[in-house]
Structure formats: C-alpha cells, structure tokens
XYZ file of C-alpha atoms in Angstrom:
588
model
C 137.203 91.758 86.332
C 134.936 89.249 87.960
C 132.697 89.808 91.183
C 132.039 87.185 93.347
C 128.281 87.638 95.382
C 128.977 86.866 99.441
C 126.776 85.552 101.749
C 123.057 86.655 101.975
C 123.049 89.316 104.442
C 125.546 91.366 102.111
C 123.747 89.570 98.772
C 121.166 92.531 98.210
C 123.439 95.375 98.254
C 126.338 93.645 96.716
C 123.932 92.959 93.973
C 122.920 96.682 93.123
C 126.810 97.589 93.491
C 127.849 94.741 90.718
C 125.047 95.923 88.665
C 125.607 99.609 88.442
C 129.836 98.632 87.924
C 128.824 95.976 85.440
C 126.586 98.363 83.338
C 128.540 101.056 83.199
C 131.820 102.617 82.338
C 135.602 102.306 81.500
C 136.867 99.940 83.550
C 140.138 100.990 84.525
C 141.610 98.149 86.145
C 145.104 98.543 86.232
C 145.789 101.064 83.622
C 148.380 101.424 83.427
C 149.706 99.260 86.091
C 150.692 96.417 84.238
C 151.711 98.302 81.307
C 155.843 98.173 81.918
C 157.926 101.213 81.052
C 156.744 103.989 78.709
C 157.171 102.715 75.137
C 158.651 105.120 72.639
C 156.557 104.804 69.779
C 156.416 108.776 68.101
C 157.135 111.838 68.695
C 154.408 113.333 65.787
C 151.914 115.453 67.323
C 148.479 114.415 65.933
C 147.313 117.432 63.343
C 144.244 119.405 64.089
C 145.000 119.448 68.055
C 143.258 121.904 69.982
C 144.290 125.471 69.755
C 145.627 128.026 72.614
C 142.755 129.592 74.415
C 144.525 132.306 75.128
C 145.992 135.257 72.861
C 149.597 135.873 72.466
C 149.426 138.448 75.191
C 148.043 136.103 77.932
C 150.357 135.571 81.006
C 151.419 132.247 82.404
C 150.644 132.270 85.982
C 152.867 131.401 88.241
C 152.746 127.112 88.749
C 152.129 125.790 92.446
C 154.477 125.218 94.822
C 155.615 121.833 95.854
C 154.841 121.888 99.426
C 151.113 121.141 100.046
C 148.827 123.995 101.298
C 147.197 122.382 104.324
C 144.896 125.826 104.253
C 142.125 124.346 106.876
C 139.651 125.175 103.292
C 137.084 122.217 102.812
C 138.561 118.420 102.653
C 137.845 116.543 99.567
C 138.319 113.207 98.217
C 138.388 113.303 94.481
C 138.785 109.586 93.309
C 139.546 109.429 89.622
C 140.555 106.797 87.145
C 144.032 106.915 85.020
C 143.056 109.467 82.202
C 144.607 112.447 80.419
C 141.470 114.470 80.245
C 141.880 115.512 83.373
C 145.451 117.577 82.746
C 143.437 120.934 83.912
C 142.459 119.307 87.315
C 146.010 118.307 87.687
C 147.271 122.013 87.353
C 144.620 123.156 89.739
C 145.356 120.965 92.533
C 148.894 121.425 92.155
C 149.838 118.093 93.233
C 148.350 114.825 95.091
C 147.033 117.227 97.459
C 146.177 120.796 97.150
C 149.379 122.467 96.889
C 150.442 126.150 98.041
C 149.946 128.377 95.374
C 147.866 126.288 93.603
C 144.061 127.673 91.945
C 142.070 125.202 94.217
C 144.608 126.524 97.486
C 143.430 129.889 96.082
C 139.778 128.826 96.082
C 140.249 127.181 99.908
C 139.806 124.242 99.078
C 142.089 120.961 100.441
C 141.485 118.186 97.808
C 143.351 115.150 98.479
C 143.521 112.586 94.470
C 142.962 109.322 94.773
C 143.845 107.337 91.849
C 140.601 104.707 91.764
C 140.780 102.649 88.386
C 137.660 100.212 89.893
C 134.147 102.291 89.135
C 132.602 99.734 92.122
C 134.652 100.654 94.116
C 133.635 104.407 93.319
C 130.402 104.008 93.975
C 130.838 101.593 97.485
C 132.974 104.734 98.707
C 130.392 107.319 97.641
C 127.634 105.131 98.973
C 129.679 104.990 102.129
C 130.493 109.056 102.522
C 126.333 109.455 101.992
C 125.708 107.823 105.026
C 128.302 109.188 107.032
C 127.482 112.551 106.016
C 123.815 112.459 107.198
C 124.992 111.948 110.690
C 127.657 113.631 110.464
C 127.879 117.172 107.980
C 131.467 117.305 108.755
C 132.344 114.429 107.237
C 134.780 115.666 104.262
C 133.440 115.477 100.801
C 133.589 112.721 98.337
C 133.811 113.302 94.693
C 134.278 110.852 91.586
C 134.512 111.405 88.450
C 134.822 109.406 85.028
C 133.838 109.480 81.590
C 130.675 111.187 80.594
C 129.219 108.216 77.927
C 129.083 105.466 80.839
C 126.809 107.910 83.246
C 123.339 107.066 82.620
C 123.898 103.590 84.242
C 126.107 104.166 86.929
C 123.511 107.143 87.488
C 120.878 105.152 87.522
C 122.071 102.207 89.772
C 124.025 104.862 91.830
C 119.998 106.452 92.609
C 119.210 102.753 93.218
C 121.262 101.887 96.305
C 120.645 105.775 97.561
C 117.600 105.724 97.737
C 117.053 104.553 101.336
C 118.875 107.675 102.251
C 116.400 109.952 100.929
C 116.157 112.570 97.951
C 118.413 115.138 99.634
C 121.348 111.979 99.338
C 120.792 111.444 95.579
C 123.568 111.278 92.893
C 124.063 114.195 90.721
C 126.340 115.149 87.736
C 128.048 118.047 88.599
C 128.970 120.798 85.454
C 132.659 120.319 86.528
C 133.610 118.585 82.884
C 137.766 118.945 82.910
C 137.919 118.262 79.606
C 137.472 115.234 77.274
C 139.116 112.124 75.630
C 140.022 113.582 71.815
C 141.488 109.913 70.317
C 142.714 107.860 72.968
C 139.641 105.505 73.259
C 139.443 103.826 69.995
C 137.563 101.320 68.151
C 140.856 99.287 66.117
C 140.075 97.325 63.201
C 141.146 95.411 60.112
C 141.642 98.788 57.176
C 139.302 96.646 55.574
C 136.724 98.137 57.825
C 137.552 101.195 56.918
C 136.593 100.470 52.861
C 133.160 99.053 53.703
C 131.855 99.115 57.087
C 129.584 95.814 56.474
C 132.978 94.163 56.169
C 132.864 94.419 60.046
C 129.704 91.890 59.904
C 130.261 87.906 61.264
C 133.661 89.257 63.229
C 134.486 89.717 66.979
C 135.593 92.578 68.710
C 137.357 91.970 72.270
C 136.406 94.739 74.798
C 135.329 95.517 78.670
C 131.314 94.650 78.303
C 129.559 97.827 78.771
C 132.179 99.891 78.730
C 132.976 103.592 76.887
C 135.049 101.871 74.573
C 133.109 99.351 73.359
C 130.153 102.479 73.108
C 132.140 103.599 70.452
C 132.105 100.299 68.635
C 127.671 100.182 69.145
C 127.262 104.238 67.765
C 129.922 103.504 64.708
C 127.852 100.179 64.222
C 124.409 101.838 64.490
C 125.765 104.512 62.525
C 126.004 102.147 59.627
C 123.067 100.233 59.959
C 125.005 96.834 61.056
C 123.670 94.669 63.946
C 125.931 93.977 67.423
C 125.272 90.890 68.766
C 125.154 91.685 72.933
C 125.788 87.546 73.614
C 129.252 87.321 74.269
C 128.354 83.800 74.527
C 127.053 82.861 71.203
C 128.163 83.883 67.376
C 125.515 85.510 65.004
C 127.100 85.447 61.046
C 124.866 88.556 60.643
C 126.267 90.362 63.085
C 129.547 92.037 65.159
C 130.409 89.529 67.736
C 131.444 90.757 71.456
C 134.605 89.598 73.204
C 134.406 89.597 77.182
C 137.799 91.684 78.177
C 138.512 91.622 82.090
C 140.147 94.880 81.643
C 141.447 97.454 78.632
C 144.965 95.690 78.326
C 143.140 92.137 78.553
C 140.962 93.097 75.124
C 144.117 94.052 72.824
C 146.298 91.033 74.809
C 143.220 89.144 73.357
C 144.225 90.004 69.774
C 147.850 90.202 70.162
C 148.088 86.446 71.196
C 145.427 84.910 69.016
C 142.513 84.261 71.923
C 140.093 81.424 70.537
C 136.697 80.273 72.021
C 134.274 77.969 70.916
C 130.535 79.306 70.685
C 126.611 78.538 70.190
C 125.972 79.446 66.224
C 122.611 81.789 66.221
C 120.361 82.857 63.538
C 117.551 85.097 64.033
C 118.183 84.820 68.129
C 118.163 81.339 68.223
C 120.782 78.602 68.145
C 120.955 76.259 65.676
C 122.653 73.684 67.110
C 126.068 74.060 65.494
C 129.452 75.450 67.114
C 132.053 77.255 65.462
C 135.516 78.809 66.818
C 136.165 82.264 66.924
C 138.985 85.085 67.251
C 139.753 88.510 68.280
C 139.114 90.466 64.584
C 139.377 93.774 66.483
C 139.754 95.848 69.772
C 138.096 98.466 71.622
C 140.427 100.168 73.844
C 142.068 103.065 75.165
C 146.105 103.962 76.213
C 148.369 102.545 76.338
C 146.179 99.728 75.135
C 146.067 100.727 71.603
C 150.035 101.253 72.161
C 150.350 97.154 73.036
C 148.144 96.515 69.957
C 150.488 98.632 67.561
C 154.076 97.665 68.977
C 153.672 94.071 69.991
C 151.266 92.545 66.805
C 150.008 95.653 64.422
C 147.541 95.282 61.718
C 144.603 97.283 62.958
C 143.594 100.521 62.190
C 141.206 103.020 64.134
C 137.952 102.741 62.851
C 136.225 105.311 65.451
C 137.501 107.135 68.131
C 136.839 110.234 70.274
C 138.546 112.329 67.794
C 135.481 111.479 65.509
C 133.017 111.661 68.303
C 134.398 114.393 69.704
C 131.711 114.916 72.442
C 131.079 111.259 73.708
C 133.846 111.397 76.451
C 133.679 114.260 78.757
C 135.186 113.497 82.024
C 131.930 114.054 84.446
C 131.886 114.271 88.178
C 129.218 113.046 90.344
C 128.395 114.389 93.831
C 125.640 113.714 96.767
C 122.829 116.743 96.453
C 123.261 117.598 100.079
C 126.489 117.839 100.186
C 126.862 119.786 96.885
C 123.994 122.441 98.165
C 126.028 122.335 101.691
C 129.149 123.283 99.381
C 127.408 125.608 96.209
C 130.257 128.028 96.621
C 133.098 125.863 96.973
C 131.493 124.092 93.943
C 131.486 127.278 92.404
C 135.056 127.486 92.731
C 136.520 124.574 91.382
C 134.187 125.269 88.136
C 136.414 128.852 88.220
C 139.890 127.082 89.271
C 139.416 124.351 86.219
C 138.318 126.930 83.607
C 141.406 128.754 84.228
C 143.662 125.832 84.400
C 142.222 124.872 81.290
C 142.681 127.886 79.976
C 146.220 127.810 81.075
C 147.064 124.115 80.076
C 145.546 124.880 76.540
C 148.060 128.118 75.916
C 150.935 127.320 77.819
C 153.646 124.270 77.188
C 155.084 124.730 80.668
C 151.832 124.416 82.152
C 150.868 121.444 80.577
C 154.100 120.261 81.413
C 153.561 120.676 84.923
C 149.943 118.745 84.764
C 151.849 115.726 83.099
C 154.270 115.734 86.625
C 151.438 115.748 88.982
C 149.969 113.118 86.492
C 152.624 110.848 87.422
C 152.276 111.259 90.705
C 148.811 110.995 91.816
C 148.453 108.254 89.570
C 151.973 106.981 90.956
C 153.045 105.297 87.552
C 155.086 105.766 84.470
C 156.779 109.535 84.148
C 155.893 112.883 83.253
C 156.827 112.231 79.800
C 154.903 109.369 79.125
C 151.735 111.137 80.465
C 152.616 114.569 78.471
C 153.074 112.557 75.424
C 149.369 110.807 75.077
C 147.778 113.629 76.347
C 149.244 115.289 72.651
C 148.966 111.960 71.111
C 151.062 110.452 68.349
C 151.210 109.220 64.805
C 153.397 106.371 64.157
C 153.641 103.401 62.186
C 152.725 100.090 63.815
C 154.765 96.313 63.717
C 153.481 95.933 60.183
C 153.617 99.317 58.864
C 150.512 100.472 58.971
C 150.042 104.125 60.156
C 148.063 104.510 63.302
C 146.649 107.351 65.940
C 147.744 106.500 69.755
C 146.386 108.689 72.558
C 144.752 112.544 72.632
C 142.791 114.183 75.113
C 142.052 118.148 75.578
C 140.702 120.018 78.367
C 137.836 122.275 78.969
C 137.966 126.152 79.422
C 134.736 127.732 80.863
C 133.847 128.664 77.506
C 133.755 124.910 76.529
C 131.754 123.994 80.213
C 129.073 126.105 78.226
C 129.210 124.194 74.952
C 129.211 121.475 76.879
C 125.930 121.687 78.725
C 124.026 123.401 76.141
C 125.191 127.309 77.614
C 126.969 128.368 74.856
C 125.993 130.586 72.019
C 124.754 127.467 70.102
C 122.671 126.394 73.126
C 123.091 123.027 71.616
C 123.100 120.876 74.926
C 125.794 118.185 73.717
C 125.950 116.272 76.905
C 122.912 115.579 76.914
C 122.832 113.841 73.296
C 125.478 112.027 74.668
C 123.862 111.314 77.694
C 120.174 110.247 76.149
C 122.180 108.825 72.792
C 124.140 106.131 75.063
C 121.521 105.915 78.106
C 119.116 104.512 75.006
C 121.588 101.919 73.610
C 122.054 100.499 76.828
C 118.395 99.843 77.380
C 118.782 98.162 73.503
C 121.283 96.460 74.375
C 120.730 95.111 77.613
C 116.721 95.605 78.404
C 116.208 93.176 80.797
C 119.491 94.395 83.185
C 118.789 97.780 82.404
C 114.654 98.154 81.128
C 115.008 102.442 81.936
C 117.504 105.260 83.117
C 117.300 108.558 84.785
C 116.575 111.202 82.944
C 118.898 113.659 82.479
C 117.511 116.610 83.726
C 117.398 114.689 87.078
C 121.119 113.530 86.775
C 122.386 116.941 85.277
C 122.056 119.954 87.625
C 123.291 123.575 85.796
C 123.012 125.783 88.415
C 126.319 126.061 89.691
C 128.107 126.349 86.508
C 124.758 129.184 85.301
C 126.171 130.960 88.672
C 129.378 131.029 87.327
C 128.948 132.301 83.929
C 126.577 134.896 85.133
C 128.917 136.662 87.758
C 132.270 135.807 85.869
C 131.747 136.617 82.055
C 135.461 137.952 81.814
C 136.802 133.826 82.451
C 134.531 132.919 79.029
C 137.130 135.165 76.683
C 139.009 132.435 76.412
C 138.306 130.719 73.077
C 136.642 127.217 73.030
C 137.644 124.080 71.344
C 136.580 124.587 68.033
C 136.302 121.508 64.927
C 137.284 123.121 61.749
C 135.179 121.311 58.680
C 136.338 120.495 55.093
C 134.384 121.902 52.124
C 133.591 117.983 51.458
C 133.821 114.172 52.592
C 136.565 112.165 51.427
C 136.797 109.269 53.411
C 133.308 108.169 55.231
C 133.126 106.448 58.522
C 129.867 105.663 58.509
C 127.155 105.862 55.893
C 123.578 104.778 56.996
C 119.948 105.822 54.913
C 116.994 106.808 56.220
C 113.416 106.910 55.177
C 112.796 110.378 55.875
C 108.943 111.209 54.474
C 108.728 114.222 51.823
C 105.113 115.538 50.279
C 104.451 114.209 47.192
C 106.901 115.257 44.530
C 108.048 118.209 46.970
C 110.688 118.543 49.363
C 108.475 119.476 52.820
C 109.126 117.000 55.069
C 105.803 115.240 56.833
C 105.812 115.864 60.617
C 105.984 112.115 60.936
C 109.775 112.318 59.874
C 110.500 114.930 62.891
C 112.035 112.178 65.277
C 113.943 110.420 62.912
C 115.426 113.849 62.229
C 116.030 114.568 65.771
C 118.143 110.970 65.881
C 120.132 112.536 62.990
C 120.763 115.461 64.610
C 121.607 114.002 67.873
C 124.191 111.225 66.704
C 125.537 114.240 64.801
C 126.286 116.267 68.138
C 128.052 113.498 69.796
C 129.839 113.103 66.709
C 131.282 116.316 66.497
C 134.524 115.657 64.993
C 133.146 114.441 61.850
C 131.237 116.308 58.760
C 128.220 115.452 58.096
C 126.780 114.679 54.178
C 122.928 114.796 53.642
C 122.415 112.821 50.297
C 119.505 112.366 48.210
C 118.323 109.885 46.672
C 115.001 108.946 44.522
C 113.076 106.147 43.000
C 113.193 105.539 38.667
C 109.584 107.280 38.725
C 109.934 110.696 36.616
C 112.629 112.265 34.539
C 115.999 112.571 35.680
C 115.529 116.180 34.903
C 113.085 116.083 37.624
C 114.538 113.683 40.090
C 117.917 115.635 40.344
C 116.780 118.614 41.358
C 113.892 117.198 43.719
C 116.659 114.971 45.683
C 118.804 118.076 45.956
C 115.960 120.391 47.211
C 115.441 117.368 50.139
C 118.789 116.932 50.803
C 118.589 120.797 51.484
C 115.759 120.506 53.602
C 117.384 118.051 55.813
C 120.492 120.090 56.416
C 117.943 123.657 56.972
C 116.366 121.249 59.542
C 119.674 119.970 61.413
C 120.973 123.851 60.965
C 118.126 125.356 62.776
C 118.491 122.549 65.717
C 121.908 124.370 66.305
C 124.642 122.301 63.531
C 126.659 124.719 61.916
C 125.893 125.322 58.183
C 129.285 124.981 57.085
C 129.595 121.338 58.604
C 127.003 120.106 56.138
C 127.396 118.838 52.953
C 124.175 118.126 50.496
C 124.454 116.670 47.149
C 121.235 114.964 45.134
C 121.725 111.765 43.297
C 118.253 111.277 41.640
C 117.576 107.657 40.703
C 121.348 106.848 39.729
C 122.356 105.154 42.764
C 119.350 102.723 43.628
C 119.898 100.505 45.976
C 116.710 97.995 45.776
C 114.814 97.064 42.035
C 113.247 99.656 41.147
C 110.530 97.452 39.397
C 108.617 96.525 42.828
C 106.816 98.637 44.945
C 109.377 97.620 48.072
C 112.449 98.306 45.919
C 111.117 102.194 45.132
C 110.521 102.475 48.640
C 114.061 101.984 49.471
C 115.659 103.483 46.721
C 113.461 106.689 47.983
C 115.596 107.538 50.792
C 118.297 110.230 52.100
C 121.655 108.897 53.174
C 123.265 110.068 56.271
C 127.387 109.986 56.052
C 130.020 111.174 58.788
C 132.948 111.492 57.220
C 136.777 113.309 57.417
C-alpha cells in the first residue's frame, strides 16, 4: 500500500500515523478480498494439531442465537483484521454483533466487529475514540487487535501521537490473547533452503516491509547466522534480498508471474557501481496467499512458519488506559467469555463450526467452509508436486492466557521474548526510523487477566496447548554457533557468556514448536579422549542453564563432538577459536 503525505497542516500527524503503519504489522489489505472463490486444495488435517481442552465428559454449551442481544451492556468497537486466530472471539460474540445467548451477551457486553484489514487505519480510529472519550466518558469503547510480533512499533508510534492527550490516554496491550497463528504465516522457499540454509544467501524474498511475515523470514535468518539486506532498493550477493509487496497476495503474485527489477549492486554497504536484475526466489506470506503460491505456480516449500515459532503470533489487543481502568470489570469479562470459548472451540467440532459461520460474516467474504478449513489447515501437494502446509491457527484457553504472559506454572513470560526478540530486530533493522521502543512492561499490563486467574481458578482446568518433543532432531531449520566462554578445560561457563545465553533461551521461547540441540564442539588441542567428554559436559551445561530459565528438559537435546567437526584450521590461533564453540540447532 502506498501513503501519500497532504498538505502541511495535516503533514505532522499524518507523518506519525504512516510511520507507526509502515513499521509495524501484517498488513491486511484485502485479504481475502481479492482472493476469488475458496480453492479446494486438501482436505488432510495437518498432524500434531492442538488437542481438546476439555475431557470427554465436558458439555457443549448451548451456541448463540441468531438474533442480536441489544442488552443496553457496554458498546464496543472491536476492529480486527481477516485472521483465524481469532475463532474463540467469534464464538463469544456470537455474531457481527453480540448475539442473544452469546458468552459476551452473558458478560453484558454489546460488541459490534469490524473487519479492518488497514493497521493505519486502526490506529487513526483509536487515536480518534481517545479524544472523544476525554470529553466525553460515554463515548463507546474502541478496541483493536492484531498480531502480537508487529506490537512493539505500532506500540511505540501509537504512544507517539497520544501523547498530547496525557498518560491516562496511553496505548496498552491488553492480556486478551484469542489465540495464535499455528502455520498460516509462512516463510516459502526453494527445498533447497531447506538442505542448507546459506543456500538462501544472494536471493530475494517478496514480502509486506515490516511486516509479521517477513519477521519470520529475519528470526529464521538470524537463527542461522545469514545477513538480510533491509534495502529493498539495492542487491547485496552476501546477503537475503527484500522484495517491497503492497499487500500479502501482491508478494506471492510477485513470484507466481516472474516480477523483475533492476538494482544498485552493494558490497560491504556500499554500491559499486554495477546493476544487476533480480527475481522473486521466495515469499513471505500468510492465507490464502501461500494457497495462490501452491495452486497457480508451486515450487516452494515452507521454510519457517508459526508452527515452528509457535509463540511469535498471538493475536494481541490494544486499548486506551482510561478507558480500560473505566471498564476493569467488563475487561475482566471478555478475558472469562474467550477462555471459555476457547475452551469450547478447542473440544467441540460444532463449536468451531459455528466460529467459522460468524467468520464469514463479520469478515463478509468467502464461506464457512473455507474459513473452518485454514483454521485446521491442510497438507496437499502443490502445481509441481511438491508437498506443502497451507493455513493453521489455534486458540487460547485461560490456561494458555497464563503461558502466554509468563502466569503459568513455567512462569516463562513468552510474550514478552516475543515482544523484546522482534522490538530489537526492528531497531537492527531499521535504526534510524525506529532508534528505540517501549518497553514492555509499559505496553503489557497483567492485572486484569492476574484478577481473573485469582478469583476463577476452576476456568484454568482446561488443558493448555501443549508441543510434544521428539527424543532427537532429524531435520534442522536452523543451525547457528556460538562462542559461549567455558573455564579452562572445564565446563563452568564465565559470567561473561550469561547474555548470549539469555538470547538462546529467548529465540528458543518464541520458537516453541521446534526442539532445540545444544552441540559441542572443541578445538584439536588435547586427546580426543579428553575433548569428547569435555564438549559433552558443556553441551550439558548449556541445556542445565536454558532448563533452569524455564525450557523443558525433555525439549533439549545435547550431544559432544570433540574436535571432529572443526569448522576453521585448527593450526591458527583464529581457527581454534572458532572451532571452540557450541552450536545452537532448532529442529523437527
């Protein structure tokens, strides 16, 4: 999408809008508007999909009524993009607006959906409601919500063009996560990629700039140690080359139709005078993108997705302070009406059934179907054979609002990686458009959903989305070393090595689909009889480390190579350095 600056009198705040839409998120334009009729394309469930919540003796409750509620409870406007993760929020409201019947009639509340694919257009309209609501409290509430990875810079610009307002009319991130993209956004590649990440290196991917999707492309890069090159407008050999995509079916039209540009050769940040041409290699994209890219061309494979990192996408909803203090109970409610919904969406096929029909009507395309079927996702083979992953998304009981935000038994906060892993590789990225974000105990705030858990203990027996671990890797999607300091011919790790470690363990939690292999590695120096056992002892002390920081033992794998795997010559003082290292994979 492009944004045109008016006139001067609007320039300034037009400028912080653009800048907070253009830094941040999934940009939904038109999904799936221009996406025709639903395209059969499987009917395989995905394996490994989340389990019922409930036990076999749970009770479906009885589903909404058609009619709307009009209960004179609080008025809401809950704008939200196109997305599957929100299937619980669907059930709640029982239709466009709150329906009788319905868990959110129940709670009193009136909530009107409003499909809004355009995330600056989400934050003009909650801009807008903050000033109306400080002259006037009853103004009815505003609510948006999107995906959890793209926060810390809508946050950030969000605070920016609040701030005349006053503290009280700051942004926050409510703990009202629905649930969570589980494959649908997807990094798709040549299978080549898949052998040997590097393989990646000197090719484009087409993608929104910015955007959650192409987020999964910069953590699956950093992952393995290979540059991005954030210059859509120039080519760096060394490096993955960025795309500009006006919207998610724009990126895999890109590929599909052979897209060309010419552009600047760099080396070392600087051009060298010389052009080249380049194509789309690979997309980063989301349904019923990934769809187009499998039915109308094939070819690529995923390469990442939300499967893998399995806590990047929440769906998040942001709120003004006042109003959400004004409202703490009604707040309180929802968190109750969604953790049930999910609860019921997660056990019961009519139920998530029903969420697919209000699906199609608040976002007032495609059918019930199509929207129940990528919410399960599919396997199928694409135009050239080639097996590929299409859709998945799962939603969030209360038990999984706790895992979430770091309330769980665990206490392992993993929005918060999330939030601080991406909010950091933004500022990489893009320092000079976005130098700093806020932190996120200033965009988080707990309290409601603590208030919840405390006073409702009987809505956590539901059981939470859990990833089930093989006993070992065998296919790695990302391998990366690190020079993690030991004591001399010992395996305590120097205190200098602490923050690298906390990286590890971080990138771990927002990849939480994937197992994790700790492998050790030494220089030629000493016997082998010594160097096998000392790289297995550090390997172990790595994965002691990560377990105490809350990973669960039996996601780890440890194995100690010695000196047989060097990757540097061992006859300089540089090469041992390198070959003295412990190798981080996340793998199936």
């Amino acid at each position: 999408m492009s944004v045109k600056l008016k006139p001067a009198g609007k320039l300034l705040i037009i400028a912080i809008v653009v800048t907070g839409g253009v830094l941040s998120v999934r940009w939904y334009q038109g999904r799936p508007k221009e996406a025709g009729k639903a395209i059969e394309v499987g009917k395989v469930a995905l394996p490994d999909a989340p389990e019922a919540s409930l036990d076999n003796k749970a009770v479906l409750l009885p589903l909404p009524a058609a009619t709307e509620a009009i209960n004179g409870g609080t008025r809401i406007s809950w704008e939200r993009m196109a997305w599957n993760a929100q299937f619980s929020g669907m059930y709640a409201n029982g239709g466009v607006r709150t329906t009788k019947g319905s868990l959110f009639d129940k709670a009193h509340l009136d909530v009107s959906y409003l499909r809004q694919d355009d995330c600056n257009k989400q934050m003009a309209d909650l801009v807008k409601f903050a000033g109306e609501y400080k002259n006037n409290p009853n103004t009815p509430g505003v609510l948006i919500s999107f995906m959890g990875d793209g926060m810390p810079a809508f946050m950030t610009s969000l605070s920016k063009s609040l701030e005349s307002l006053g503290p009280e009319y700051q942004p926050i991130i409510l703990p009202i996560a629905h649930g969570k993209s589980f494959g649908e956004d997807q990094v798709m590649g040549p299978a080549s990629w898949k052998q040997d990440a590097h393989n990646a290196i000197g090719h484009c991917v087409a993608g929104v700039l910015r955007d959650g999707d192409v987020n999964i492309l910069l953590k699956w890069a950093g992952d393995n140690g290979i540059k991005v090159n954030p210059d859509e407008t120039t080519y760096d050999p060394e490096a993955i080359n960025l795309i500009a995509a006006n919207d998610f079916l724009d990126a895999p039209n890109k590929y599909i139709t052979g897209y060309t540009e010419s552009r600047k050769i760099i080396a070392n940040g600087r051009t060298t005078g010389r052009d080249t041409t380049v194509g789309v290699d690979a997309v980063a994209t989301w349904t019923p993108g990934d769809v187009n890219v499998a039915t109308k061309k094939g070819g690529l494979v995923t390469i990442a997705n939300t499967r893998q990192y399995a806590s990047q996408m929440p769906v998040q909803t942001i709120a003004i302070r006042k109003w959400a203090y004004d409202h703490r109970t009604d707040i309180e409610e929802m968190i109750i009406a969604l953790a049930q919904a999910g609860d019921q969406v997660r056990s019961f096929t009519e139920a998530r059934k029903f969420a697919s029909e209000v699906s199609a009507a608040v976002y007032q395309e495609q059918n019930a179907a199509y929207w129940l079927k990528y919410f399960n996702g599919v396997e199928e083979q694409d135009a050239q054979g080639l097996k590929v992953h299409l859709g998945g998304s799962a939603v969030f009981n209360l038990a999984d609002m706790a895992n979430i935000y770091g309330l769980g038994e665990d206490k392992v906060d993993r929005y918060k990686a999330v939030y601080n892993t991406f909010g950091n590789l933004m500022v990489k990225m893009y320092p000079a458009l976005m130098p700093s974000f806020m932190p996120y105990e200033k965009a988080v705030d707990k309290s409601f959903l603590l208030s919840v858990i405390s006073n409702h203990p009987e809505l956590l027996e539901g059981k939470a989305i859990e990833t089930k671990y093989a006993n070992e890797i065998t296919e790695a999607v990302s391998s990366k070393s690190y020079r993690i300091e030991f004591e001399t011919g010992s395996a305590v790790i120097r205190a200098g090595s602490y923050k690298m470690l906390d990286e590890i363990f971080q990138s771990a939690v927002v990849a939480e689909g994937l197992k994790i292999g700790v492998f050790g590695h030494t220089d030629n120096n000493g016997s082998d009889e010594v160097n096998g056992p000392l790289s297995e002892k550090r390997a172990a002390a790595v994965k002691d480390y990560l377990v105490r920081r809350g990973l669960k033992e039996d996601r780890i794998e440890t194995r100690g190579f010695g000196s047989s795997e060097p990757v540097a010559d061992n006859s300089t003082e540089s090469g041992r350095s390198r070959n003295r290292r412990v190798e981080i994979v996340l793998g199936d």
